[in-house]
Coordinates of C-alpha atoms in Angstrom, one line a residue:
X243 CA 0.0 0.0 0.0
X244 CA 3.0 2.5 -0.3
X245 CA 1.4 4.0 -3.1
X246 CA -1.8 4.5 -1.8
X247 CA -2.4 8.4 -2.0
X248 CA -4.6 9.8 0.7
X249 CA -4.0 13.3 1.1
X250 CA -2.1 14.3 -2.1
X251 CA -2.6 14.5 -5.9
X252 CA -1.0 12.2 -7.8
X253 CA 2.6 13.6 -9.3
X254 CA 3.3 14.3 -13.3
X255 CA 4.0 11.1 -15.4
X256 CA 6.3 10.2 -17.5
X257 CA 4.7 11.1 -20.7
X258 CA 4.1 14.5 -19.4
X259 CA 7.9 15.3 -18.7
X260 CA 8.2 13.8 -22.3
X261 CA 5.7 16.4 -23.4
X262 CA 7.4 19.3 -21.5
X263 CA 11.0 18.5 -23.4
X264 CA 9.8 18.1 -26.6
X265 CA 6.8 21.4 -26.3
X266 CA 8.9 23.7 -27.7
X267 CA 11.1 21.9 -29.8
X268 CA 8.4 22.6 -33.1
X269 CA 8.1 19.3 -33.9
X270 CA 4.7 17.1 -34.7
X271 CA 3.7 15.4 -31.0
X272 CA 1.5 12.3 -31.0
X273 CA 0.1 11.0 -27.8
X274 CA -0.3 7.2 -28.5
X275 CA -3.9 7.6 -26.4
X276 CA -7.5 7.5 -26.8
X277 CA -7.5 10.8 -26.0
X278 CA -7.5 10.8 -21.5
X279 CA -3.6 11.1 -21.1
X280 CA -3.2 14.0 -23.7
X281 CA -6.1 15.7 -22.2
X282 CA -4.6 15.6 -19.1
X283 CA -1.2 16.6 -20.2
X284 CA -2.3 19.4 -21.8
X285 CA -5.0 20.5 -18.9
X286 CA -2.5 20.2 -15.8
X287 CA 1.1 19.3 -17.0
X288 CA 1.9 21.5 -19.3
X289 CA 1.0 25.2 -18.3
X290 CA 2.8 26.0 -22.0
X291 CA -0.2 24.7 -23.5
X292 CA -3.0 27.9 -22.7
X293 CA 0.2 30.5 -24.2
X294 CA 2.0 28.7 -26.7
X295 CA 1.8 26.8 -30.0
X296 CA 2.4 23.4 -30.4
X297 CA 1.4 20.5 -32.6
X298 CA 0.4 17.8 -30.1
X299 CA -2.4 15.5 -30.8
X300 CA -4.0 12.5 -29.5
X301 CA -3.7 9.5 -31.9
X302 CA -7.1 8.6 -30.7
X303 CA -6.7 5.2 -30.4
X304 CA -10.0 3.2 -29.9
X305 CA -10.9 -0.2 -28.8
X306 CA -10.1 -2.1 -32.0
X307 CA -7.5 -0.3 -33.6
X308 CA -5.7 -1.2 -30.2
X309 CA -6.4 -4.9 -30.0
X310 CA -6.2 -5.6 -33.8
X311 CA -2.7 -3.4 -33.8
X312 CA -4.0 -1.3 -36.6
X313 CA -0.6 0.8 -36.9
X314 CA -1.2 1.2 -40.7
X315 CA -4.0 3.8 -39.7
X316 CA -1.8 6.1 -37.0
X317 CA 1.0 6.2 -39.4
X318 CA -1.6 7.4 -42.3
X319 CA -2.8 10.1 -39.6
X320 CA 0.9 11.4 -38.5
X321 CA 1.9 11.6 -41.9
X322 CA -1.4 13.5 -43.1
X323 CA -0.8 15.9 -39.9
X324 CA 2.8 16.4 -40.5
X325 CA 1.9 17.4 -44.1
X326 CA -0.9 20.0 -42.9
X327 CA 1.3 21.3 -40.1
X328 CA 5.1 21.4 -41.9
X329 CA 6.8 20.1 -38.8
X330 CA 10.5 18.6 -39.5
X331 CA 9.9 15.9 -37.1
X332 CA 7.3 14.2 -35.2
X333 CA 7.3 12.1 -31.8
X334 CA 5.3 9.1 -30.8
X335 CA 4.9 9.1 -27.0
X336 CA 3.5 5.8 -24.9
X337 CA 1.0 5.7 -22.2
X338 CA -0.7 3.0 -20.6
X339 CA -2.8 1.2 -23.5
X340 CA 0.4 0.8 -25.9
X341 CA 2.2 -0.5 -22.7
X342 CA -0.2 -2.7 -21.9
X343 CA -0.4 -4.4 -25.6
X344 CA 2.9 -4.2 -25.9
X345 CA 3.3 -2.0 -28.7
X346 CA 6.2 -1.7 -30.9
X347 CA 7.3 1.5 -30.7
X348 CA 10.6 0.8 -33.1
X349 CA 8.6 -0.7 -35.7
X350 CA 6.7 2.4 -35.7
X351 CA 9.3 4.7 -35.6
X352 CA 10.5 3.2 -39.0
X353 CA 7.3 2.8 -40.7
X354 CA 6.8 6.4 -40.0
X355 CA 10.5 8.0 -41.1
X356 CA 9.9 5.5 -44.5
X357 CA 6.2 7.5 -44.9
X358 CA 7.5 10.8 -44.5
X359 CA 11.0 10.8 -44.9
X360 CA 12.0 12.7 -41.9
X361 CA 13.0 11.7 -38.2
X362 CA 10.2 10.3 -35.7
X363 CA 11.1 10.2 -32.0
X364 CA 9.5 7.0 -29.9
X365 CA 9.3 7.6 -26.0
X366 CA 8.1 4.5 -24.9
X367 CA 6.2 6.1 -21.6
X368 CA 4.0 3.9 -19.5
X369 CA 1.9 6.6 -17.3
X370 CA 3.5 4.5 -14.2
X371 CA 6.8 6.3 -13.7
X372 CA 7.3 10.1 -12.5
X373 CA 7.8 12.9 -15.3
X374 CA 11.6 12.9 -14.7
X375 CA 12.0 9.8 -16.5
X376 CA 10.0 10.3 -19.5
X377 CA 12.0 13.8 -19.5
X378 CA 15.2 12.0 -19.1
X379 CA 14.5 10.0 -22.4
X380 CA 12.6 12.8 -24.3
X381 CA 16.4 14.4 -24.0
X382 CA 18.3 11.4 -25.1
X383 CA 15.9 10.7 -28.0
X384 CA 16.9 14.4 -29.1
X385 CA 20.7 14.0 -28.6
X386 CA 20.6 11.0 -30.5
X387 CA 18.9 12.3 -33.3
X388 CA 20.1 15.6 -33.7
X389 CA 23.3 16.0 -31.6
X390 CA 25.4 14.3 -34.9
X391 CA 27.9 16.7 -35.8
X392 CA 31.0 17.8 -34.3
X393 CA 31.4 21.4 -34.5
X394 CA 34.6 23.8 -32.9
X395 CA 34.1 24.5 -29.5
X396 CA 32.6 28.0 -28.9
X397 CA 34.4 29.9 -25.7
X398 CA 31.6 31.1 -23.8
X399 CA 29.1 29.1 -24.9
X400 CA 27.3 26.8 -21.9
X401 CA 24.8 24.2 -22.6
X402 CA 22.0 23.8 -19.9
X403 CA 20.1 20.6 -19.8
X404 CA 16.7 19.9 -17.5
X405 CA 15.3 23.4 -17.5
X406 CA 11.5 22.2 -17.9
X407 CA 8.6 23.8 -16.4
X408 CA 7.3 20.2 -14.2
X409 CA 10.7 21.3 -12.6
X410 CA 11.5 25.4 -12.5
X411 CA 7.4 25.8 -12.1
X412 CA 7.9 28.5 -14.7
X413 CA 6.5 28.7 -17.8
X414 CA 9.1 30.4 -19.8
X415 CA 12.8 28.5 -17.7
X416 CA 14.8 28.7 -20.5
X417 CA 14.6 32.9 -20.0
X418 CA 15.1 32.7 -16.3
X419 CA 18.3 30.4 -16.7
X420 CA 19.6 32.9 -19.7
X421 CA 18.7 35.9 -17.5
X422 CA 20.5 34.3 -14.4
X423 CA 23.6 33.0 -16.2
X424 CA 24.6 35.7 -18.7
X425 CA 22.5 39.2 -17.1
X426 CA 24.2 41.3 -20.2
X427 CA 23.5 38.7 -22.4
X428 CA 27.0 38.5 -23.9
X429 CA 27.1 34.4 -24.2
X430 CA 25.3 32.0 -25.9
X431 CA 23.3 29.8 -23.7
X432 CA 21.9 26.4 -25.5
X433 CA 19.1 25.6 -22.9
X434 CA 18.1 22.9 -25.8
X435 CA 14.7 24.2 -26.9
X436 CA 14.9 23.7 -30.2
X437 CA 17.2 21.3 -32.7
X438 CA 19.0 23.7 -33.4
X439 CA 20.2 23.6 -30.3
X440 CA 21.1 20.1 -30.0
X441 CA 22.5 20.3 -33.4
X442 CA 25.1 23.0 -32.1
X443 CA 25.2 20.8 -28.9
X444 CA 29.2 20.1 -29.7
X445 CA 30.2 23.7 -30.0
X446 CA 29.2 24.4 -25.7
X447 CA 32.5 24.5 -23.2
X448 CA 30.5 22.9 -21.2
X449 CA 26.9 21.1 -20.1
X450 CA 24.9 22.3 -17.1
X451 CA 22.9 20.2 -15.6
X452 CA 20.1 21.8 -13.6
X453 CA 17.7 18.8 -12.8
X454 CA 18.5 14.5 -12.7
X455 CA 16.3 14.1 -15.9
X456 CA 19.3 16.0 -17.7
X457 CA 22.5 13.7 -16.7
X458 CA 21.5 10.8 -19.1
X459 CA 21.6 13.3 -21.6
X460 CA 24.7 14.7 -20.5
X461 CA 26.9 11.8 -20.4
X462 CA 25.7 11.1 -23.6
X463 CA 27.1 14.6 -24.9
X464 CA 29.9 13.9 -23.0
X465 CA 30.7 10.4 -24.9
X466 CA 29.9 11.4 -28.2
X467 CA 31.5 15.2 -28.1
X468 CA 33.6 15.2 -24.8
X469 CA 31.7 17.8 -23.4
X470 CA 32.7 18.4 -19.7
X471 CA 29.5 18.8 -17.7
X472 CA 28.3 19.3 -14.0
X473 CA 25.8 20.4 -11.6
X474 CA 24.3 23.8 -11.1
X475 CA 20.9 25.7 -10.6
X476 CA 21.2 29.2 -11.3
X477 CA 17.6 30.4 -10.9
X478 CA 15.8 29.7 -7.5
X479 CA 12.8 31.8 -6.4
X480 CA 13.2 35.4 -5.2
X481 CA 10.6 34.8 -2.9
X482 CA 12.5 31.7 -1.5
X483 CA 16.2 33.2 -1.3
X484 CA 14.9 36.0 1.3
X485 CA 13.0 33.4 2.9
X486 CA 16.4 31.7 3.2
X487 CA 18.6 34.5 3.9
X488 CA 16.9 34.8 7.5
X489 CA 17.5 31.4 8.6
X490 CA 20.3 30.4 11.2
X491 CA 20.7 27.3 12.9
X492 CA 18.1 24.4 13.4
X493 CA 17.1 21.2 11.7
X494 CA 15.3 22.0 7.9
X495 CA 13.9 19.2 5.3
X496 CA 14.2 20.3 1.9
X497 CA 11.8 18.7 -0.4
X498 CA 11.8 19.0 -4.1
X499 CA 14.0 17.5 -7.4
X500 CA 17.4 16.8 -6.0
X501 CA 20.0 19.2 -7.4
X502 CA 17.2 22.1 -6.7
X503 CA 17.2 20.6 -2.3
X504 CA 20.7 20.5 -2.5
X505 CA 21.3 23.9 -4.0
X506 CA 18.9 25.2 -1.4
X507 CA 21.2 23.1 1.0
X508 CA 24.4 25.0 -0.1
X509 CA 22.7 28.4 0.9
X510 CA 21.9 27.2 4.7
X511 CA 25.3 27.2 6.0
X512 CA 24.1 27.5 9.6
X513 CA 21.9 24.8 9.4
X514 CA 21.8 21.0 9.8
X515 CA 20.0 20.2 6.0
X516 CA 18.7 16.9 5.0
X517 CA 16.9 16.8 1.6
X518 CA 14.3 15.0 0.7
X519 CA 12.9 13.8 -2.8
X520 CA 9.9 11.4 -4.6
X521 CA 12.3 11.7 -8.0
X522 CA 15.3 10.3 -9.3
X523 CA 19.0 10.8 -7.3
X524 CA 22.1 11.0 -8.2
X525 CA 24.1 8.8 -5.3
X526 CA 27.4 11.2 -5.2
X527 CA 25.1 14.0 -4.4
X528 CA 23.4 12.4 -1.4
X529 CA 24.8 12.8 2.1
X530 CA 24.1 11.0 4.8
X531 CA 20.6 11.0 6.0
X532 CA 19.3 12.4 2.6
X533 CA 16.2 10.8 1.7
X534 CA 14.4 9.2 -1.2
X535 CA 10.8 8.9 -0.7
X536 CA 8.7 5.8 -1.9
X537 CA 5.2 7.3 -1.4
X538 CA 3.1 9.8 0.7
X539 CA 3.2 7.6 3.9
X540 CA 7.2 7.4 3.9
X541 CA 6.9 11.2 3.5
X542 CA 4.7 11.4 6.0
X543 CA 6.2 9.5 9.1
X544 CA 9.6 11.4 7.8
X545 CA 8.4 14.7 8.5
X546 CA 6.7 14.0 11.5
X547 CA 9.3 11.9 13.3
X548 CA 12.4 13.7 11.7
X549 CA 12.2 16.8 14.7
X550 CA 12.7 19.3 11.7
X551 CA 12.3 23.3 12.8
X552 CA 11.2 23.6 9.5
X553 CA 10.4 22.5 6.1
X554 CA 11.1 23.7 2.8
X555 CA 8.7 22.2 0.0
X556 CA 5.3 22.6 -2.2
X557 CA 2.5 23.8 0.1
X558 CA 0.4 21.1 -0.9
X559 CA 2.6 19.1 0.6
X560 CA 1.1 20.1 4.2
X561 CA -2.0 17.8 3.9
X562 CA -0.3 15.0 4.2
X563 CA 1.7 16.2 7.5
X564 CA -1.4 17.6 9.8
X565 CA 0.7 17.1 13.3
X566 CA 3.5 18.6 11.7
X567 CA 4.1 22.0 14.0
X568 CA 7.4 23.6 12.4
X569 CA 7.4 26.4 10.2
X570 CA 6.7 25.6 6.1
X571 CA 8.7 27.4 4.1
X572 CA 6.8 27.0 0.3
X573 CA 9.4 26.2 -2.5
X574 CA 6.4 25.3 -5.7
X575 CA 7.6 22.4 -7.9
X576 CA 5.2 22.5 -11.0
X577 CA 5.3 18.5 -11.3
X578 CA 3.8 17.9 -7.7
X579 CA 1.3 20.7 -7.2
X580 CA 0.4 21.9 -10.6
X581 CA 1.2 25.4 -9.5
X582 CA 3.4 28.1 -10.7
X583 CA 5.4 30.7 -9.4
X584 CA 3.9 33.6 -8.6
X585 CA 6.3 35.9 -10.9
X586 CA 5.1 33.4 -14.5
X587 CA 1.1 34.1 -13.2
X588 CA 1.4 37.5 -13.3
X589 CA 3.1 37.8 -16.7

């Protein structure tokens, strides 16, 4: 029963961080669905899709295209709505039903790059697994496809990987991270938005990696081109840093992705800091006591058996602590509440 929810919503999945890498990226998106899990992704995951443009569809499976495997008829549909749209790519993302049949997702992926002669990206997602790893392999299905050529290395120019909404609660991260790294805007930042950027992927001094779902990625990048990488998140909240600026001493829980808790971590210097996460780790950047969580109720007897002074974390986190009687310091994360920060709301 460890994933029995009782007080909390359940978290992103994995074919919504797929979604959030490949949103802006212009290509053709196809949601292997009946239509549920894209309405979903585009009504709470992807805060993008009420600002931006985007060709993402449902392939609208039903009952007996499913069972009879009728791939002849998506592959029709993507290659009429790639025509219609002009997209240099499309995407085929799983969900439960193709999981469950065990669908093919290779043998689509070639029947579709022989119809319309241009690349098709398969993210086998199974709506089971958190956001971070269908984000993790949206990246690598880019880098694979586009990150080909080796170009001369640009000095100044810095490549940042995992800077998705589910994880900055920001609609627009790429500007935040460009504002935060380069203020007078005299570098060129690839926050790999687009191709084009993982085309030029070779030409960076160097990856940053922001959130987990980006190291995969990385160490690919690092393989293929020998591009040095390493951990860093340059944009936190305003609102947070003062919040953080006035503690001194005492026992705090930070909860959100892990390179974000342990940044926070690095600006509590007076404090004992344990961090706390539902996502993927990295194991060199885990101290002792640092903790992974495997559902609400391991969350739960955590924070209210840890004797933490405070906590730092999504508000919504609070219902599923009620005898918790520290302070709660709110840091959002997109992918748990489905809330932004305030700053993207206004704007």
């Amino acid at each position: 029963m460890k994933n029995l929810l009782r007080y909390l919503s359940p978290f992103a999945p994995d074919q919504s961080g797929a979604v959030s890498v490949l949103f802006p990226q212009g290509g053709l998106i196809v949601i292997c669905d009946a239509g549920g899990c894209a309405g979903n992704i585009c009504g709470f995951d992807e805060p993008r899709w009420f600002t931006g443009r985007c060709a993402l569809f449902s392939a609208a499976l039903r009952d007996m295209d499913a069972i009879l495997g009728r791939d002849d008829k998506l592959i029709a549909k993507l290659a009429s709505a790639m025509e219609d749209v002009g997209t240099d790519f499309s995407a085929l993302i799983g969900t439960p039903v193709p999981a469950v049949i065990g669908t093919d997702f290779r043998a689509l992926k070639r029947a579709a790059e022989r119809r319309t002669g241009k690349p098709c990206l398969v993210i086998p997602a199974t709506g089971t697994k958190f956001y971070d790893v269908g984000a993790q392999e949206a990246y690598l299905e880019l880098v694979r496809t586009f990150s080909l050529e080796r170009l001369s290395i640009e000095e100044g120019t810095i490549g940042v990987l995992g800077a998705i909404p589910p994880d900055l609660s920001l609609i627009h991260p790429g500007e935040a991270v460009r504002a935060a790294l380069d203020p007078g805007r005299e570098r060129r930042i690839l926050c790999f938005e687009s191709p084009d950027d993982f085309r030029n992927a070779s030409a960076a001094e160097k990856n940053l990696v922001v959130s987990p779902c980006g190291v995969a990625a990385a160490e690919l990048l690092k393989e293929r081109f020998g591009t040095p990488w390493e951990i860093a998140v340059p944009w936190l909240p305003e609102s947070l840093k003062q919040r953080l600026a006035a503690l001194h001493g005492g026992r705090i829980l930070v909860i959100h992705q892990q390179f974000a808790a342990c940044r926070v971590r690095e600006l509590l210097p007076d404090c004992e800091v344990t961090t706390g996460t539902f996502f993927r780790t990295c194991p060199e950047w885990m101290k002792p006591g640092d903790m992974a969580f495997s559902g609400e109720g391991d969350f739960a007897d955590a924070v209210e058996s840890g004797g933490f002074d405070a906590v730092i974390g999504d508000p919504v986190l609070k219902r599923a602590v009620p005898h918790f009687r520290g302070e709660w310091i709110p840091f959002i994360h997109f992918a748990v509440s489905g809330v932004l920060e305030q700053k993207e709301e206004e704007s």
